[in-house]
């Protein structure tokens, strides 16, 4: 039986989840894994705050040095959130040779090179399964079970909060702010939910996952990112009438030596398997050159699913001292594709006059954009809504057409521009 001293950095939603898992299943883990995990310190901001679950007050500290100077602590698990001071604490722990388990996608995505380097130098382990897709064991699966493949592309829903919001807005007609507040109450959202709704959280996760899948560093700056804050109830309704639903997708491809990585709201057919992924669930399709298509599905956010991934990493860290599994990146330089093609949904409000539809279609045609479908709705007050689904077009073509449309005398506003994936 091995006894391990653990320190937790954070006791919020996820920290409480880890404490619950260790309380409920700690004895089972002890018996099955031969490992007794003892929580010896918990770092928080405010020791007097009321906690979600009972916590021994003697374990709580607001002084990080009480953890970093404590020799009885072997392993450190971080779930404070935010870039600083979490990054500094993770780096300092690795420098001390203590393995770190973290749920912090922002820190891993932004500081991958430095942290992997510190871990390599000291021989400590750095584990971050919980940073991508909550309870889904996607990082372990790619690293340990798909080594025989070149991964060509993957695509998925990797933010639970936005999937919860889009599901409830489309199924219940509820208001964005109201559903976001519920996602916060349920513990899905980031400490600052801007990271969820603006797509930054999904972008951090995509950076980590594409670095691991493609064996090339995919920095956050190389990922196109657009959140869901501009999606309106009208877009959701028009999407439905056209046979689509709206999801925040993360898409990554490696082809001809170039990587394309992007996060944006996307129209997908109602029959698409990703449309069936509801609420805080996540799903990721991966295409490998040998295995073909795989799909991973499960809870992408919340205390217990995330704690499941964290406690698994804690067990692995305790069992793997000195034998850590790192992703060896390819040495050849890779370029990033910025000029991809997509189909687009466009929604405009125009003056309701004869010939306007033909003139707008003409603008699109002059910019090489051909049309898949067109819908017109009268709005009253001599206005009409025009909705187009285009065929595949380069972003430049669409932007050129949009610039011309915006200065057309009959166009009152361009309300929405959303990409479409079949
Ligand atoms: P949270 O509920 O806000 O909890 C944060 C905890 O960290 C709190 O206990 C807080 O102390 C403590 N803390 C924050 N800043 C601190 C500082 N400077 N010094 C000391 N303690 C500090 O956040 P969460 O939802 O648990 O998320 C934590 C991390 O897990 C984030 O990186 C997030 O991205 C990641 N994650 C979350 C989920 C999810 O579903 N929520 C899923 C996967 C990954 P007080 O309690 O005293 O305020
Ligand atoms: N806020 C994140 C989400 C937590 O909603 O997906 C899980 O990483």
Coordinates of C-alpha atoms in Angstrom, one line a residue, residues 69-364:
X69 CA 7.2 24.3 2.1
X70 CA 5.3 21.3 3.3
X71 CA 7.5 18.2 2.7
X72 CA 4.6 15.8 3.4
X73 CA 3.0 16.9 0.2
X74 CA 3.9 14.7 -2.7
X75 CA 1.4 15.7 -5.4
X76 CA -0.5 18.9 -6.2
X77 CA -3.9 19.2 -7.9
X78 CA -4.9 22.6 -9.3
X79 CA -8.4 23.8 -9.9
X80 CA -8.3 27.5 -9.0
X81 CA -8.8 28.7 -12.6
X82 CA -7.4 31.8 -14.3
X83 CA -3.9 32.2 -15.7
X84 CA -2.2 33.8 -12.7
X85 CA -1.2 32.8 -10.1
X86 CA -2.2 29.2 -11.2
X87 CA 0.6 29.1 -13.8
X88 CA 3.2 30.2 -11.2
X89 CA 2.0 27.6 -8.7
X90 CA 2.1 24.8 -11.3
X91 CA 5.5 25.8 -12.5
X92 CA 6.9 26.1 -9.0
X93 CA 5.5 22.7 -8.0
X94 CA 7.1 21.1 -11.1
X95 CA 10.4 22.8 -10.3
X96 CA 10.2 21.2 -6.9
X97 CA 9.8 17.8 -8.6
X98 CA 6.2 17.5 -7.5
X99 CA 3.7 16.1 -10.0
X100 CA 0.8 18.4 -10.9
X101 CA -2.7 17.5 -12.0
X102 CA -4.7 20.4 -13.4
X103 CA -8.1 21.2 -14.9
X104 CA -6.8 24.5 -16.2
X105 CA -7.0 24.7 -19.9
X106 CA -6.0 28.4 -20.1
X107 CA -2.7 27.7 -18.3
X108 CA -1.9 24.5 -20.3
X109 CA -2.8 26.1 -23.7
X110 CA -0.8 29.3 -23.1
X111 CA 2.2 27.8 -21.3
X112 CA 2.5 24.3 -22.8
X113 CA 6.2 24.6 -23.8
X114 CA 7.4 26.1 -20.5
X115 CA 5.5 23.7 -18.3
X116 CA 6.4 20.6 -20.3
X117 CA 10.0 21.8 -20.1
X118 CA 9.9 22.2 -16.4
X119 CA 8.4 18.7 -16.0
X120 CA 11.0 17.2 -18.3
X121 CA 13.8 18.8 -16.3
X122 CA 12.6 17.8 -12.9
X123 CA 11.1 14.4 -13.8
X124 CA 7.8 15.4 -12.3
X125 CA 4.5 14.6 -14.1
X126 CA 2.1 17.0 -15.6
X127 CA -1.4 15.7 -16.1
X128 CA -4.3 17.6 -17.6
X129 CA -7.0 15.2 -18.8
X130 CA -9.7 17.3 -17.1
X131 CA -8.8 20.4 -19.1
X132 CA -10.5 19.1 -22.2
X133 CA -14.1 17.8 -22.4
X134 CA -14.6 17.3 -18.7
X135 CA -15.2 13.6 -17.9
X136 CA -14.4 12.3 -21.4
X137 CA -10.9 10.5 -21.4
X138 CA -9.9 12.1 -24.7
X139 CA -6.3 13.0 -23.9
X140 CA -5.4 9.5 -22.6
X141 CA -7.2 7.9 -25.5
X142 CA -5.3 9.9 -28.1
X143 CA -1.9 9.6 -26.4
X144 CA -2.1 6.0 -25.3
X145 CA -4.5 4.3 -27.8
X146 CA -4.1 6.0 -31.1
X147 CA -0.3 6.0 -31.5
X148 CA -0.7 3.9 -34.7
X149 CA -2.6 6.6 -36.5
X150 CA -2.0 9.9 -38.2
X151 CA -5.0 11.9 -37.0
X152 CA -6.3 13.8 -40.0
X153 CA -9.1 15.8 -38.4
X154 CA -11.4 16.1 -35.5
X155 CA -14.5 18.1 -34.8
X156 CA -16.7 18.4 -31.8
X157 CA -18.6 20.2 -29.1
X158 CA -16.1 20.9 -26.3
X159 CA -17.8 23.5 -24.2
X160 CA -20.6 22.4 -22.0
X161 CA -21.9 25.8 -21.0
X162 CA -22.5 27.0 -24.6
X163 CA -24.0 23.7 -25.6
X164 CA -26.4 24.0 -22.6
X165 CA -27.3 27.5 -23.6
X166 CA -27.9 26.7 -27.2
X167 CA -29.9 23.5 -26.3
X168 CA -32.2 25.4 -23.9
X169 CA -32.6 28.4 -26.2
X170 CA -33.7 26.1 -29.1
X171 CA -35.8 23.6 -27.2
X172 CA -37.5 25.9 -24.7
X173 CA -37.2 29.3 -26.4
X174 CA -35.5 30.6 -23.3
X175 CA -33.5 33.8 -23.1
X176 CA -29.7 33.7 -23.4
X177 CA -29.0 35.5 -20.1
X178 CA -31.4 33.3 -18.1
X179 CA -29.9 30.0 -19.4
X180 CA -26.4 31.3 -18.8
X181 CA -27.3 32.0 -15.1
X182 CA -28.6 28.5 -14.8
X183 CA -25.4 27.1 -16.3
X184 CA -23.5 29.1 -13.6
X185 CA -25.7 27.7 -10.9
X186 CA -25.1 24.2 -12.1
X187 CA -21.3 24.8 -11.9
X188 CA -20.7 24.4 -15.7
X189 CA -19.5 27.9 -16.4
X190 CA -16.0 29.2 -16.0
X191 CA -15.4 31.5 -13.0
X192 CA -15.6 34.3 -15.7
X193 CA -18.3 33.0 -18.1
X194 CA -17.1 35.4 -20.8
X195 CA -14.5 32.6 -21.5
X196 CA -17.4 30.2 -22.4
X197 CA -19.7 32.4 -24.4
X198 CA -17.0 34.1 -26.4
X199 CA -15.5 30.8 -27.3
X200 CA -12.1 31.3 -25.5
X201 CA -12.6 28.2 -23.3
X202 CA -13.2 26.0 -26.4
X203 CA -10.2 27.7 -28.1
X204 CA -7.9 26.7 -25.2
X205 CA -9.2 23.1 -25.3
X206 CA -8.8 23.0 -29.1
X207 CA -5.2 24.3 -28.8
X208 CA -4.4 21.4 -26.3
X209 CA -6.2 18.7 -28.2
X210 CA -4.9 19.7 -31.6
X211 CA -1.3 19.9 -30.3
X212 CA -1.7 16.3 -29.0
X213 CA -3.5 15.0 -32.1
X214 CA -1.3 16.6 -34.7
X215 CA 2.0 16.5 -32.8
X216 CA 2.6 20.1 -33.6
X217 CA 2.2 23.0 -31.2
X218 CA -1.0 24.7 -32.1
X219 CA -0.9 28.0 -30.2
X220 CA -4.0 29.8 -29.2
X221 CA -3.2 32.7 -31.6
X222 CA -3.4 30.2 -34.5
X223 CA -7.0 29.4 -33.8
X224 CA -9.9 31.4 -35.3
X225 CA -12.4 32.0 -32.6
X226 CA -16.0 33.3 -32.5
X227 CA -18.5 32.8 -29.6
X228 CA -22.2 32.5 -29.4
X229 CA -23.2 36.0 -28.0
X230 CA -24.5 37.1 -31.4
X231 CA -26.8 34.1 -31.9
X232 CA -30.4 35.2 -31.7
X233 CA -33.7 33.4 -31.2
X234 CA -34.5 34.4 -34.8
X235 CA -31.4 32.6 -36.1
X236 CA -32.3 29.5 -34.1
X237 CA -35.8 29.6 -35.6
X238 CA -34.7 30.2 -39.2
X239 CA -32.1 27.4 -38.8
X240 CA -34.9 25.0 -37.7
X241 CA -37.1 26.0 -40.7
X242 CA -34.1 25.3 -43.0
X243 CA -33.5 21.9 -41.4
X244 CA -30.5 22.9 -39.2
X245 CA -29.5 23.4 -35.6
X246 CA -26.8 25.7 -34.2
X247 CA -23.8 24.4 -32.2
X248 CA -20.5 25.9 -31.1
X249 CA -18.1 23.6 -32.9
X250 CA -14.4 23.2 -32.6
X251 CA -12.9 22.0 -35.9
X252 CA -9.3 21.0 -36.6
X253 CA -7.7 19.4 -39.7
X254 CA -4.2 18.7 -40.8
X255 CA -3.7 18.3 -44.6
X256 CA -0.9 19.0 -47.0
X257 CA 1.4 20.0 -44.2
X258 CA -1.0 22.7 -43.0
X259 CA -3.2 22.9 -39.8
X260 CA -6.6 24.5 -39.8
X261 CA -8.1 25.1 -36.4
X262 CA -11.3 27.1 -35.6
X263 CA -14.1 27.6 -33.1
X264 CA -17.3 29.1 -34.2
X265 CA -21.1 28.8 -34.1
X266 CA -22.1 26.4 -36.9
X267 CA -25.3 25.4 -38.6
X268 CA -25.4 21.6 -38.7
X269 CA -28.3 19.4 -40.2
X270 CA -30.9 18.3 -37.6
X271 CA -30.0 14.8 -38.6
X272 CA -26.3 15.2 -37.8
X273 CA -25.1 13.1 -34.8
X274 CA -23.6 16.2 -33.1
X275 CA -27.0 17.8 -33.1
X276 CA -28.2 15.0 -30.7
X277 CA -25.5 16.1 -28.2
X278 CA -27.6 18.2 -25.7
X279 CA -27.1 20.3 -22.6
X280 CA -23.7 20.0 -20.9
X281 CA -22.7 16.9 -22.9
X282 CA -19.6 17.1 -25.2
X283 CA -18.7 14.9 -28.1
X284 CA -15.7 14.6 -30.3
X285 CA -15.3 12.9 -33.7
X286 CA -11.8 11.9 -34.6
X287 CA -10.7 10.6 -37.9
X288 CA -7.5 8.5 -37.9
X289 CA -5.8 7.2 -41.1
X290 CA -5.9 3.6 -39.7
X291 CA -8.8 3.4 -37.3
X292 CA -11.3 5.5 -39.4
X293 CA -13.9 7.4 -37.5
X294 CA -14.3 7.4 -33.7
X295 CA -16.7 9.3 -31.5
X296 CA -16.3 10.1 -27.8
X297 CA -19.3 11.3 -25.9
X298 CA -19.9 12.3 -22.3
X299 CA -20.4 15.0 -19.7
X300 CA -18.1 17.9 -20.6
X301 CA -18.6 20.0 -17.5
X302 CA -19.7 19.8 -13.9
X303 CA -18.2 18.8 -10.6
X304 CA -18.3 15.0 -10.6
X305 CA -17.5 14.2 -14.3
X306 CA -14.5 16.6 -14.1
X307 CA -13.4 15.2 -10.8
X308 CA -13.6 11.7 -12.3
X309 CA -10.9 12.8 -14.8
X310 CA -8.9 14.5 -12.1
X311 CA -8.9 11.7 -9.7
X312 CA -7.9 9.3 -12.5
X313 CA -4.9 11.6 -13.2
X314 CA -4.1 11.8 -9.5
X315 CA -4.0 8.0 -9.3
X316 CA -1.8 7.8 -12.5
X317 CA 0.5 10.5 -11.2
X318 CA 1.0 8.6 -7.9
X319 CA 1.6 5.3 -9.7
X320 CA 3.9 6.7 -12.5
X321 CA 6.6 8.6 -10.6
X322 CA 9.5 9.0 -13.1
X323 CA 7.7 7.4 -16.0
X324 CA 5.5 10.2 -17.4
X325 CA 3.9 10.1 -20.8
X326 CA 4.6 13.3 -22.7
X327 CA 3.6 14.2 -26.2
X328 CA 6.7 14.2 -28.3
X329 CA 6.1 16.9 -30.9
X330 CA 7.3 16.6 -34.5
X331 CA 10.3 18.7 -35.4
X332 CA 9.2 19.7 -38.9
X333 CA 7.6 23.2 -39.0
X334 CA 4.0 23.4 -39.8
X335 CA 2.0 26.2 -41.5
X336 CA -1.5 27.3 -40.5
X337 CA -4.4 27.5 -42.9
X338 CA -6.4 30.7 -42.6
X339 CA -8.2 30.7 -45.9
X340 CA -10.6 27.8 -45.6
X341 CA -13.9 27.4 -47.5
X342 CA -17.3 27.1 -45.9
X343 CA -20.9 27.3 -46.7
X344 CA -22.6 30.3 -45.0
X345 CA -26.0 31.3 -43.6
X346 CA -26.6 35.0 -44.2
X347 CA -29.6 37.0 -42.8
X348 CA -30.3 40.5 -43.9
X349 CA -33.1 43.0 -43.4
X350 CA -33.8 44.9 -46.6
X351 CA -36.4 47.3 -48.0
X352 CA -39.4 45.4 -49.3
X353 CA -39.2 46.6 -52.9
X354 CA -39.3 44.7 -56.2
X355 CA -35.9 43.6 -57.5
X356 CA -34.0 43.7 -54.2
X357 CA -33.7 40.0 -53.8
X358 CA -32.2 39.7 -57.3
X359 CA -29.8 42.6 -56.7
X360 CA -28.5 41.0 -53.5
X361 CA -28.1 37.6 -55.2
X362 CA -26.3 39.5 -58.0
X363 CA -23.8 40.9 -55.4
X364 CA -23.1 37.4 -54.1

